[in-house]
Amino acid sequence: MSLQDIHIRVADAHTVGSLDAILNEIASRLHDFVDTGATSLIDLKSLPFSAEEYEGLRATLGRGEVTARLDSIGDSEIYETRFPGVWWVTHYNVEGDIVADLIEIASVPAIVHSQPEDIYVGLARLRQTLTSVRGEPVEP
Amino acid sequence: MKEHETLEQRLGEQGVSRRAFLKFCAALATMMALPPSSAGAIAAALSQAKRPSVIWLSFQECTGCTESLTRSHSPTLESLIFDMISLDYHHTLQAASGHAAEQARDEAMKAFYGKYLLLVDGSIPLKDGGVYSTIAGRTNLDMLEEAAKGAAAIVAVGSCAAFGGLPNAQPNPTGAVAVSDIVRDKPIVNISGCPPIPSVITGVLAHYLTFGELPALDELGRPKAFYGETIHDRCYRRPFYDQGKFAKTFDDEGARNGWCLYELGCKGPTTHNACATTKWNGGAGFPIEAGHGCIGCSEPKFWDAGSFYTPLSAPAADVAAVAQVSMIAGAGAAVAMGALDRAKKQKLQQSREKLTVADLKGD
Amino acid sequence: MDAQELLIWVRGTGLQIAAAVFVLGMSYRMLHLLLIGRKKSLAEARGSEWAGGLRTMWQRNFVLPRLSPRGRFTFVAGYVFHLGFFVTLFFLSQHIALFRAVFGFGWPALPRGAIDISAVLALAAMVALLAHRLVDPVKRLLSDYQDYLTWALSFLPLLTGFMLLREIAFEYVTLLTLHIASVELLLIAAPFTNLAHMFSTFISRWYNGAVMGFKGIQT
Ligand code: SF4
Ligand code: SF4
């Protein structure tokens, strides 16, 4: 017997549910972004969704053209929804649990950008690689 | 003991990228229930933060709180935070035991006097000189008073340390009290719950680490970010409560429809905790999602608030018996008074003398 | 004592005290009232005491057309209040859960919408009655402190209950504590004030009817 065999229906009590509220919130923030360029984030874990509402939000926002995968201290899945400028960012830990679940309003989510500190470390590594390949230092 | 290095140094040594660090900070913001936009500020503060020394004392407790923490859903995140603190004494988790363990505590307390964070789980028994719980021959009271002196702040983990919890329930055979009943001159954070939500424990630690101070607290000393609202405020079954649709038993039509559990004893309306949003077991759910009402585990005296299955609107004590006794007493008194009245009337009647013609004549 | 302990007290010890005072006081008063009795009439009644008593108990509900305008207002507002009060008391789901816990049985609840209406009507009627009592010179003259006391004691449970269901102004814990405490005050005061009419009203109606039903002696 699986969980699906237990007949539990969840009756729909939500005349004005959390789903409506969050969609309105997203719309108003997207509007701000168009007007002023202000990016913003919504923490989905702070909202009292039932499983149905959460799935409802996923279905309504859908999937757009871009998907990115981040691999550091666990996976992160980042994709643009059907609505350009609205991104769904989910961070997982190594065990695959969600540690942060965000809606980000931006043209590119901040975490996707290469970080200056990392670029700097990366440059040094690249130079080192070149040194070891050519066996001689490269002039900056 | 050497001074602890900053977190940035440590993460750098471990080869953690800036991007990974930012991701970690985003997770921290979520965990601390701060707006997600604060991740940047958290990152900036954390790169400068020094690892604080932490001493963890376990008193009259069941180790459920430590279990909750070490079984928490995001091990890498928690372990990263644990990496960020220097846990110098925890008698369940540390490798050292016996004299070596006690010595480690003494040393940490000396080296970081006035700066360490003191975590306490379990209540403190005071009855009979505190003999009901001792460590290395010393009473919990003695150990707490000593450790509290040099602490920068105290975190009471779990309802026992915060409010007395189960040991303190009627009739409280060991005279158990909360940390705040003993220590009065140090800032204390109460992370109540039986057990508390693991990410709330780490969230408070992270807050202390990031901002170097304790988060804003409510009147019972609980961090507002997690205990600011009731379970009922954020319960997904709330629309049913408002419509008056209640499950009457655990297997009726209403229960199957996911209606409100108020009449099955849910204490959600009077309980402040983050279960409805933070959830348990890696976000899998919280008790009400599993069809059981909230038992109010993060509030003081929740063991003494009547049955877990008595609705909040019903008495928490036996009123029917009291009413029956009173009814009998009232009826008895009425009958007695009635008899007395009757006797008085009769007496009056008997003592009344017959009126004679002579009386009327007046002589 | 923190908020939780206070709530535990009003749900436990406080309620036990209130129930004891109420039941003891009321059972004493009512039974005593009946036991005082009347002297047995040696004359045969022309009419029937029982028929007259019962008739009056019923007919006093329909005296509206025979009243003055002032009387009519008091009568209508009074009935609206009493009906609203009883519907709210006996048909709100949470209250039925209470009766089930105390008496061991319950009955079906009315939908929340109906309760909302009855509670609002009862509240409005009470406010109107108080205003009328203060404005109308005759009624004001007839009122003593006990009338205002019992008004407040009946008004508070309705008001706090209404606020509780919507969590108005205070937290749930606080409102629930206030609501239960206000009911306990009402229970404690009832046997000692004219609130005792909640039981004696029909006894006295019967008595009046019975006296009238006597209709002299049979010849
Ligand atoms: S199940 Fe409990 S917390 Fe949820 S709405 Fe009902 S009473 Fe409130
Ligand atoms: S739902 Fe209530 S009883 Fe359960 S863990 Fe949360 S606060 Fe404690």
XYZ file of C-alpha atoms and ligand atoms in Angstrom:
738
model
C 0.000 0.000 0.000
C 1.379 3.385 -0.917
C 0.504 6.803 0.374
C -1.769 7.342 -2.609
C -3.949 4.418 -1.525
C -5.041 6.255 1.591
C -7.982 8.273 0.431
C -7.442 11.715 1.763
C -8.798 14.614 -0.149
C -8.037 18.125 0.851
C -11.158 20.154 0.374
C -10.651 23.571 -1.118
C -11.385 26.175 1.516
C -9.418 28.982 0.016
C -11.631 31.682 -1.299
C -8.732 34.105 -1.193
C -5.809 31.755 -0.638
C -2.081 32.210 -0.197
C -1.626 31.488 -3.893
C -3.499 34.601 -4.963
C -1.572 36.650 -2.454
C 1.851 35.518 -3.623
C 1.002 35.959 -7.306
C -0.130 39.509 -6.596
C 3.055 40.134 -4.675
C 5.175 38.860 -7.574
C 3.255 41.008 -10.039
C 3.727 44.163 -7.995
C 7.451 43.519 -7.551
C 7.882 42.809 -11.250
C 6.158 46.084 -11.932
C 8.656 47.857 -9.650
C 11.508 46.149 -11.444
C 10.275 47.418 -14.807
C 9.830 50.929 -13.384
C 12.932 51.361 -11.273
C 15.157 48.381 -11.928
C 14.896 47.345 -8.277
C 15.529 43.623 -7.921
C 13.965 41.713 -5.060
C 13.596 38.341 -3.384
C 10.689 36.454 -1.815
C 11.392 33.728 0.733
C 8.944 30.939 -0.044
C 9.835 29.071 3.144
C 8.397 31.874 5.229
C 4.944 31.437 3.699
C 2.324 29.015 5.008
C 1.696 27.004 1.870
C -0.130 23.745 1.833
C 1.406 21.182 -0.517
C -1.382 21.894 -3.022
C -0.777 25.619 -3.037
C 2.947 25.108 -3.518
C 2.340 22.852 -6.490
C -0.203 25.358 -7.732
C 2.420 28.092 -7.654
C 4.867 25.894 -9.589
C 2.235 25.127 -12.185
C 1.146 28.743 -12.567
C 4.655 30.144 -12.890
C 5.722 27.323 -15.191
C 9.136 27.100 -16.809
C 10.731 29.534 -19.209
C 13.743 29.356 -21.454
C 16.719 29.381 -19.105
C 17.791 26.833 -16.524
C 21.047 26.952 -14.567
C 22.582 24.467 -12.180
C 24.902 25.466 -9.395
C 27.108 22.875 -7.775
C 28.527 24.100 -4.487
C 27.800 22.709 -1.021
C 24.968 20.784 -2.639
C 23.008 21.554 -5.788
C 21.067 24.669 -6.595
C 18.446 24.811 -9.276
C 17.813 28.150 -10.918
C 15.333 28.703 -13.704
C 13.407 31.472 -15.314
C 9.647 31.016 -15.106
C 7.166 31.629 -17.922
C 7.347 35.243 -16.906
C 10.665 36.812 -17.924
C 12.352 38.477 -14.978
C 10.763 36.075 -12.498
C 13.238 33.395 -11.418
C 12.818 30.433 -9.147
C 15.955 29.752 -7.112
C 16.125 26.606 -4.976
C 19.223 25.803 -2.922
C 19.777 22.225 -1.756
C 22.315 20.885 0.696
C 24.510 17.888 0.013
C 21.767 15.553 1.206
C 19.287 17.020 -1.238
C 17.104 18.913 1.275
C 15.930 22.387 0.396
C 17.796 24.993 2.474
C 16.486 28.085 0.721
C 13.611 28.490 -1.707
C 13.343 31.889 -3.324
C 11.574 33.811 -6.037
C 14.001 36.366 -7.430
C 12.918 39.316 -9.534
C 15.922 40.272 -11.685
C 17.280 39.906 -15.195
C 19.830 37.402 -13.876
C 19.795 36.024 -10.320
C 22.648 37.434 -8.254
C 24.072 34.026 -7.381
C 24.681 33.251 -11.078
C 27.061 36.169 -11.520
C 30.737 35.304 -11.153
C 31.991 36.812 -7.914
C 35.013 39.154 -8.045
C 36.734 37.222 -5.250
C 36.312 33.963 -7.141
C 37.441 35.550 -10.422
C 40.562 36.766 -8.691
C 41.329 33.331 -7.234
C 40.482 31.768 -10.600
C 42.861 34.085 -12.430
C 45.664 33.095 -10.121
C 44.873 29.461 -10.724
C 44.837 29.987 -14.478
C 48.230 31.611 -14.331
C 49.519 28.752 -12.280
C 48.175 26.320 -14.823
C 49.907 28.205 -17.615
C 53.158 28.180 -15.675
C 53.050 24.501 -15.217
C 52.166 23.918 -18.892
C 54.846 26.185 -20.308
C 57.238 25.778 -17.464
C 57.797 29.520 -17.329
C 56.082 32.479 -15.703
C 53.676 34.550 -17.734
C 53.916 38.306 -17.604
C 50.789 39.930 -16.278
C 43.926 28.116 23.949
C 44.532 30.202 20.860
C 42.249 33.006 19.722
C 39.805 31.782 17.122
C 40.362 32.955 13.556
C 37.694 34.724 11.502
C 35.202 32.749 9.525
C 36.477 34.049 6.208
C 39.928 32.688 6.978
C 38.489 29.343 7.879
C 36.275 29.057 4.818
C 39.171 30.170 2.608
C 41.338 27.442 4.097
C 38.645 24.928 3.274
C 38.457 26.119 -0.347
C 34.872 27.313 -0.108
C 34.100 29.699 -2.986
C 32.518 33.090 -2.532
C 29.495 31.901 -4.453
C 29.123 28.943 -2.118
C 29.433 31.355 0.767
C 26.676 33.532 -0.692
C 24.474 30.498 -1.082
C 25.210 29.647 2.511
C 24.232 33.167 3.541
C 20.971 32.926 1.586
C 20.209 29.734 3.483
C 21.117 31.481 6.737
C 18.759 34.356 6.011
C 15.969 31.855 5.470
C 16.935 30.041 8.634
C 17.023 33.204 10.704
C 13.684 34.238 9.236
C 15.263 37.454 7.974
C 14.301 39.010 4.650
C 16.247 37.263 1.870
C 17.757 40.573 0.792
C 19.779 40.577 4.018
C 22.042 37.802 2.669
C 24.565 40.430 1.538
C 24.748 42.029 4.965
C 25.074 38.610 6.560
C 27.964 37.774 4.248
C 29.738 41.014 5.091
C 29.319 40.518 8.833
C 30.238 36.857 8.771
C 33.510 37.375 6.937
C 34.654 39.449 9.897
C 33.129 37.295 12.639
C 35.361 35.462 15.094
C 34.367 31.960 16.151
C 32.880 32.246 19.603
C 33.555 29.633 22.219
C 30.477 27.683 23.224
C 29.919 25.640 26.359
C 26.901 23.382 26.391
C 25.559 22.078 29.700
C 22.941 19.320 29.818
C 20.920 19.075 33.013
C 17.660 17.294 33.782
C 16.777 16.415 30.193
C 16.149 13.587 27.765
C 18.773 14.533 25.140
C 15.907 15.117 22.724
C 17.092 18.662 22.095
C 20.596 17.532 21.144
C 19.019 14.799 19.040
C 16.871 17.360 17.307
C 19.928 19.413 16.490
C 22.213 16.624 15.337
C 19.451 14.952 13.324
C 18.570 18.241 11.737
C 17.620 18.244 8.117
C 20.514 20.120 6.597
C 23.677 18.594 7.991
C 26.097 20.571 5.886
C 24.505 23.840 6.843
C 24.370 22.977 10.525
C 27.846 21.559 10.449
C 29.045 24.734 8.773
C 27.553 26.706 11.613
C 29.051 24.305 14.072
C 32.275 24.876 12.250
C 31.750 28.519 12.922
C 31.517 28.049 16.652
C 34.024 26.332 18.838
C 32.053 23.837 20.874
C 34.402 23.432 23.801
C 32.190 21.345 26.057
C 29.183 19.152 25.383
C 29.224 15.985 27.406
C 27.151 13.994 24.942
C 28.870 15.082 21.744
C 32.467 15.504 22.802
C 35.038 12.723 22.542
C 36.647 13.392 25.889
C 35.027 12.013 29.028
C 35.501 11.947 32.779
C 38.122 14.258 34.226
C 39.423 15.246 30.791
C 35.987 16.553 29.850
C 35.549 18.530 33.050
C 39.020 19.946 32.553
C 38.192 21.052 29.009
C 35.229 22.960 30.396
C 37.291 24.617 33.097
C 39.917 25.674 30.586
C 37.435 27.083 28.116
C 35.690 28.977 30.882
C 38.961 30.512 32.001
C 40.328 31.313 28.548
C 37.141 32.952 27.274
C 35.840 34.378 30.522
C 33.157 36.960 29.827
C 33.009 36.016 26.152
C 31.695 32.498 25.768
C 28.163 31.541 24.894
C 26.515 29.190 27.369
C 23.966 26.740 25.974
C 21.807 24.865 28.458
C 19.309 22.092 27.894
C 17.287 20.523 30.681
C 15.771 21.949 33.842
C 17.522 22.386 37.175
C 16.183 20.416 40.172
C 16.354 22.349 43.434
C 14.588 20.029 45.869
C 16.603 18.166 48.511
C 19.734 20.138 47.749
C 19.597 19.370 44.042
C 20.544 15.698 44.454
C 18.251 14.570 41.643
C 20.686 15.508 38.902
C 24.438 15.763 39.294
C 27.433 15.680 36.963
C 30.820 14.574 38.249
C 29.392 14.815 41.760
C 28.273 18.437 41.395
C 24.690 19.578 41.362
C 23.240 21.206 38.258
C 22.587 24.372 40.246
C 26.211 24.629 41.290
C 27.475 24.045 37.758
C 25.040 26.494 36.179
C 25.841 29.267 38.616
C 29.537 28.839 38.011
C 29.282 28.691 34.215
C 26.802 31.583 34.038
C 29.235 33.950 35.749
C 31.642 34.087 32.819
C 29.068 33.800 30.026
C 28.418 36.634 27.578
C 24.903 35.297 27.070
C 22.907 32.169 27.780
C 20.781 30.183 25.365
C 18.188 27.966 27.050
C 17.548 25.200 24.531
C 14.204 23.433 24.813
C 11.138 23.923 26.999
C 12.826 22.337 30.061
C 15.651 24.866 30.189
C 13.376 27.692 29.061
C 10.307 27.089 31.269
C 10.916 23.973 33.368
C 9.227 21.631 30.908
C 8.263 18.071 31.749
C 10.256 17.799 35.011
C 8.436 20.903 36.229
C 4.950 19.468 35.464
C 2.612 18.837 38.410
C 3.527 17.679 41.012
C 7.142 18.556 40.126
C 8.799 15.911 42.325
C 12.350 17.229 41.879
C 11.541 20.924 42.320
C 12.664 21.594 38.736
C 13.015 25.204 37.559
C 14.085 27.023 34.401
C 17.453 28.665 33.772
C 15.850 32.104 34.052
C 14.646 31.239 37.573
C 18.254 31.008 38.675
C 20.299 33.325 36.480
C 18.987 36.874 36.548
C 21.937 39.042 35.566
C 22.712 37.720 32.068
C 20.888 37.996 28.768
C 18.975 34.747 28.216
C 17.362 33.520 25.018
C 14.662 30.886 25.428
C 14.424 28.518 22.481
C 11.391 26.634 23.672
C 9.863 23.539 22.129
C 9.807 19.890 23.031
C 12.075 19.584 21.177
C 12.738 22.969 19.591
C 12.957 23.156 15.805
C 16.613 22.437 14.965
C 17.006 25.244 12.491
C 15.695 27.657 15.123
C 18.579 26.636 17.404
C 21.120 27.119 14.633
C 19.296 30.249 13.458
C 19.818 31.859 16.856
C 23.455 30.776 16.915
C 23.916 32.192 13.432
C 22.320 35.438 14.502
C 24.664 35.776 17.447
C 27.582 34.944 15.208
C 26.594 37.329 12.465
C 25.554 40.326 14.469
C 27.417 39.680 17.708
C 24.233 40.113 19.715
C 21.083 38.250 20.578
C 18.009 38.571 18.358
C 14.933 40.573 19.464
C 12.978 38.665 22.116
C 9.337 38.473 23.191
C 8.184 38.849 26.814
C 9.011 35.200 27.500
C 12.533 35.631 26.166
C 11.913 33.847 22.877
C 13.293 35.202 19.585
C 10.466 37.095 17.912
C 11.545 36.028 14.445
C 10.476 32.459 15.252
C 7.943 32.855 18.043
C 6.280 36.079 16.938
C 3.204 34.368 15.568
C 1.035 31.478 16.648
C 0.724 28.166 14.831
C -2.918 29.156 14.248
C -1.880 32.471 12.622
C -0.015 30.594 9.908
C -1.899 27.322 9.805
C -2.984 26.209 6.352
C -6.182 24.775 7.926
C -7.128 28.235 9.166
C -9.807 28.886 6.509
C -11.720 25.895 7.919
C -11.498 27.296 11.429
C -12.904 30.594 10.195
C -15.736 28.784 8.447
C -16.488 26.683 11.522
C -15.643 23.392 9.826
C -14.143 21.045 12.391
C -13.064 17.416 12.411
C -14.862 15.728 15.331
C -12.859 12.512 15.397
C -9.565 11.495 13.862
C -11.247 9.421 11.175
C -14.465 11.184 10.253
C -15.366 12.918 7.037
C -14.032 16.230 8.361
C -10.667 14.695 9.226
C -10.448 13.214 5.743
C -11.263 16.598 4.265
C -8.439 18.189 6.206
C -10.714 20.392 8.350
C -9.585 22.298 11.423
C -8.452 20.223 14.424
C -9.637 22.652 17.134
C -12.235 20.290 18.574
C -9.681 17.483 18.683
C -7.665 19.598 21.098
C -5.406 21.635 18.813
C -3.522 24.238 20.907
C -2.311 26.080 17.796
C -4.279 29.261 18.650
C -2.365 29.777 21.895
C 1.025 28.445 20.817
C 3.862 30.568 19.493
C 6.274 28.676 17.280
C 7.540 28.511 13.702
C 6.347 24.972 12.840
C 3.736 26.079 10.299
C 6.320 27.801 8.113
C 9.741 26.393 9.024
C 8.334 22.859 9.332
C 10.050 19.697 10.499
C 12.176 16.937 8.999
C 13.684 18.867 6.168
C 10.502 20.744 5.390
C 8.485 17.529 5.111
C 5.680 18.987 7.201
C 4.512 19.679 10.728
C 2.140 17.840 13.063
C -1.053 19.486 11.820
C -0.193 18.419 8.280
C -0.047 14.872 9.620
C -3.570 15.260 11.003
C -2.752 15.789 14.690
C -3.375 19.014 16.566
C -0.622 21.108 18.075
C 0.031 20.178 21.722
C 1.485 23.571 22.584
C 5.004 22.309 23.315
C 6.702 25.706 23.108
C 4.584 27.368 25.799
C 5.144 27.373 29.567
C 3.259 24.707 31.559
C 1.956 22.948 28.470
C 1.945 19.643 30.354
C -0.455 21.080 32.914
C -2.947 22.629 30.493
C -5.357 19.674 30.582
C -5.501 16.863 28.057
C -3.844 17.296 24.669
C -7.192 16.220 23.211
C -9.455 18.622 25.122
C -10.571 21.567 22.984
C -9.340 24.970 24.147
C -12.964 25.991 24.725
C -13.530 23.110 27.179
C -12.457 23.038 30.844
C -8.951 21.898 31.674
C -10.168 20.358 34.941
C -13.153 18.274 36.061
C -16.044 20.721 36.282
C -18.865 18.177 36.079
C -17.926 16.558 39.411
C -17.714 19.946 41.108
C -21.133 20.843 39.714
C -22.688 17.600 40.961
C -21.386 18.078 44.478
C -22.553 21.703 44.474
C -25.975 20.701 43.238
C -26.394 18.231 46.101
C -25.097 20.772 48.609
C -27.410 23.480 47.254
C -30.437 21.208 47.279
C -29.594 20.001 50.776
C -29.303 23.538 52.059
C -32.622 24.457 50.442
C -34.415 21.497 52.020
C -32.901 22.272 55.398
C -33.899 25.910 55.149
C -37.384 24.886 53.986
C -37.813 22.634 57.004
C -36.594 25.389 59.279
C -39.080 27.825 57.731
C -41.887 25.373 58.219
C -40.937 24.732 61.815
C -40.824 28.461 62.481
C -44.226 28.918 60.908
C -45.727 26.152 62.994
C -44.233 27.505 66.170
C -45.597 30.930 65.418
C -49.008 29.468 64.765
C -48.991 27.501 67.993
C -47.826 30.381 70.119
C -50.569 32.571 68.733
C -53.274 32.917 71.324
C -56.876 32.689 70.380
C -58.615 36.014 70.204
C -61.430 36.235 72.697
C -64.279 38.649 73.165
C -62.510 39.794 76.282
C -59.469 40.798 74.225
C -61.610 42.909 71.946
C -63.235 44.587 74.783
C -59.805 45.557 75.941
C -60.022 44.600 79.561
C 2.008 34.290 36.338
C 2.336 34.442 32.570
C -0.436 34.424 29.978
C -0.462 30.630 29.681
C -0.706 30.032 33.415
C -3.549 32.522 33.622
C -5.383 30.691 30.860
C -4.804 27.353 32.576
C -6.222 28.841 35.766
C -9.394 30.216 34.203
C -9.915 26.949 32.310
C -9.344 24.942 35.486
C -9.590 26.192 39.040
C -11.356 29.416 38.094
C -14.035 27.548 36.208
C -14.478 25.072 39.057
C -15.030 27.900 41.522
C -17.485 29.647 39.216
C -19.378 26.418 38.517
C -19.549 25.605 42.237
C -20.919 29.041 43.176
C -23.376 29.040 40.292
C -24.769 25.549 40.766
C -24.853 25.741 44.549
C -26.439 29.188 44.588
C -28.940 28.468 41.862
C -30.056 25.068 43.096
C -30.474 26.520 46.572
C -32.436 29.528 45.394
C -34.735 27.654 43.054
C -35.514 24.767 45.348
C -36.021 27.093 48.287
C -38.379 29.159 46.176
C -40.467 26.092 45.428
C -40.370 24.797 48.999
C -41.634 28.035 50.513
C -44.796 27.059 48.754
C -48.201 28.493 49.432
C -50.629 27.595 52.047
C -52.936 24.921 50.866
C -56.143 26.533 49.766
C -59.034 24.812 51.421
C -61.513 26.149 48.927
C -62.070 24.360 45.638
C -60.849 26.474 42.740
C -63.380 27.418 40.134
C -60.793 27.387 37.380
C -57.664 25.286 37.056
C -54.386 26.468 38.523
C -52.346 24.285 36.187
C -54.101 25.323 33.017
C -53.814 28.981 34.011
C -50.174 28.662 34.978
C -49.109 26.940 31.811
C -51.189 29.247 29.637
C -49.525 32.306 31.130
C -46.053 30.827 30.745
C -46.765 30.569 27.038
C -48.896 33.681 26.490
C -46.487 36.115 28.092
C -44.397 35.652 24.968
C -47.013 37.413 22.860
C -47.995 40.557 24.694
C -46.517 42.895 22.107
C -49.739 44.383 20.679
C -51.004 45.346 24.122
C -47.915 47.362 25.049
C -47.132 51.074 24.976
C -44.461 52.188 22.465
C -41.857 52.240 25.230
C -42.888 48.799 26.327
C -42.803 47.580 22.759
C -39.239 48.703 22.232
C -38.085 47.065 25.437
C -39.995 43.924 24.563
C -38.623 43.567 21.021
C -35.040 44.508 21.869
C -35.205 42.230 24.884
C -36.327 39.308 22.789
C -33.707 39.937 20.112
C -31.043 40.004 22.787
C -32.226 36.840 24.504
C -32.629 34.903 21.263
C -29.267 36.026 19.909
C -27.626 35.206 23.205
C -29.058 31.691 23.330
C -28.383 30.868 19.699
C -24.770 31.975 20.149
C -24.433 30.152 23.442
C -25.938 26.865 22.344
C -25.136 26.617 18.658
C -21.557 27.810 18.191
C -19.427 24.761 17.469
C -16.805 25.666 20.083
C -19.498 25.963 22.762
C -21.020 22.621 21.856
C -17.546 21.114 22.214
C -17.583 22.533 25.755
C -20.994 21.051 26.572
C -19.912 17.725 25.132
C -16.845 17.770 27.362
C -18.889 18.585 30.481
C -22.173 16.714 29.940
C -20.990 13.952 27.642
C -23.317 14.757 24.784
C -23.608 17.380 22.083
C -25.779 18.413 19.180
C -25.209 19.776 15.678
C -23.846 23.299 15.385
C -25.212 26.120 13.271
C -22.970 27.442 10.491
C -20.624 30.248 11.474
C -22.532 32.767 9.366
C -25.724 32.247 11.391
C -23.806 32.587 14.663
C -22.191 35.788 13.468
C -25.607 37.268 12.750
C -27.110 36.182 16.062
C -24.142 37.537 18.018
C -24.212 40.880 16.248
C -27.984 41.163 16.787
C -27.605 40.385 20.481
C -24.834 42.945 20.870
C -26.768 45.609 19.007
C -29.917 44.936 21.052
C -27.957 45.253 24.279
C -26.434 48.563 23.251
C -29.880 49.829 22.236
C -31.388 48.693 25.537
C -28.701 50.447 27.530
C -29.110 53.632 25.521
C -32.868 53.491 26.034
C -32.432 52.909 29.732
C -30.240 55.980 29.990
C -32.349 58.230 27.784
C -35.861 57.313 28.835
C -36.680 59.198 32.059
C -39.014 56.561 33.464
C -36.641 53.690 32.836
C -33.764 55.676 34.216
C -35.673 56.312 37.401
C -36.506 52.641 37.746
C -32.918 51.450 37.241
C -30.572 50.836 40.101
C -26.901 49.868 40.097
C -27.778 46.193 39.804
C -29.388 46.742 36.420
C -26.206 48.256 35.076
C -24.082 45.585 36.707
C -26.054 42.747 35.185
C -26.053 44.521 31.839
C -22.266 44.658 31.873
C -21.987 41.063 33.081
C -24.102 39.828 30.174
C -22.531 42.131 27.620
C -18.889 41.230 28.289
C -19.042 37.527 27.356
C -20.738 38.418 24.073
C -18.245 41.150 23.297
C -15.104 39.190 24.200
C -16.403 36.134 22.354
C -17.043 38.191 19.248
C -13.542 39.655 19.452
C -12.039 36.218 20.069
C -13.449 34.690 16.901
C -11.870 37.478 14.888
C -8.800 38.077 17.043
C -9.605 41.754 17.387
C -7.243 44.034 19.358
C -5.524 41.319 21.423
C -3.849 37.965 21.007
C -5.866 34.769 21.063
C -4.524 33.724 24.495
C -5.539 37.037 26.020
C -8.963 37.124 24.402
C -9.729 33.528 25.327
C -8.719 34.233 28.930
C -10.893 37.360 29.025
C -13.832 35.565 27.452
C -13.755 32.677 29.917
C -13.159 35.037 32.847
C -16.161 37.171 31.845
C -18.367 34.081 31.735
C -17.109 33.073 35.168
C -18.046 36.479 36.563
C -21.509 36.068 35.096
C -21.864 32.613 36.653
C -20.682 33.797 40.050
C -22.958 36.841 40.095
C -26.050 35.053 38.781
C -27.382 33.526 42.033
C -27.047 36.829 43.900
C -28.558 39.207 41.370
C -31.642 39.498 39.225
C -29.751 37.340 36.702
C -31.296 34.466 38.620
C -34.363 35.119 36.477
C -32.737 32.778 33.940
C -34.440 29.989 35.917
C -37.052 31.691 38.035
C -38.772 33.557 35.230
C -40.968 30.612 34.250
C -41.703 29.698 37.830
C -43.002 33.186 38.505
C -44.951 33.235 35.270
C -46.597 30.008 36.272
C -47.362 31.404 39.684
C -48.998 34.494 38.262
C -51.016 32.405 35.858
C -52.023 29.995 38.568
C -53.281 32.765 40.795
C -55.318 34.183 37.970
C -56.500 30.724 36.999
C -57.961 30.251 40.442
C -60.883 32.463 39.473
C -62.515 32.409 42.852
C -64.112 29.542 44.671
C -66.384 26.946 43.213
C -69.924 27.423 44.267
S -5.780 23.074 13.081
Fe -5.219 24.190 14.958
S -3.796 25.778 14.308
Fe -4.830 25.015 12.467
S -6.587 26.401 12.197
Fe -7.321 24.666 13.405
S -7.075 25.339 15.544
Fe -5.825 26.709 14.278
S 2.930 22.004 16.172
Fe 2.797 22.708 18.296
S 3.196 20.896 19.564
Fe 3.884 20.447 17.499
S 6.040 20.925 17.507
Fe 4.956 22.748 16.780
S 4.583 23.977 18.637
Fe 5.157 21.930 19.317
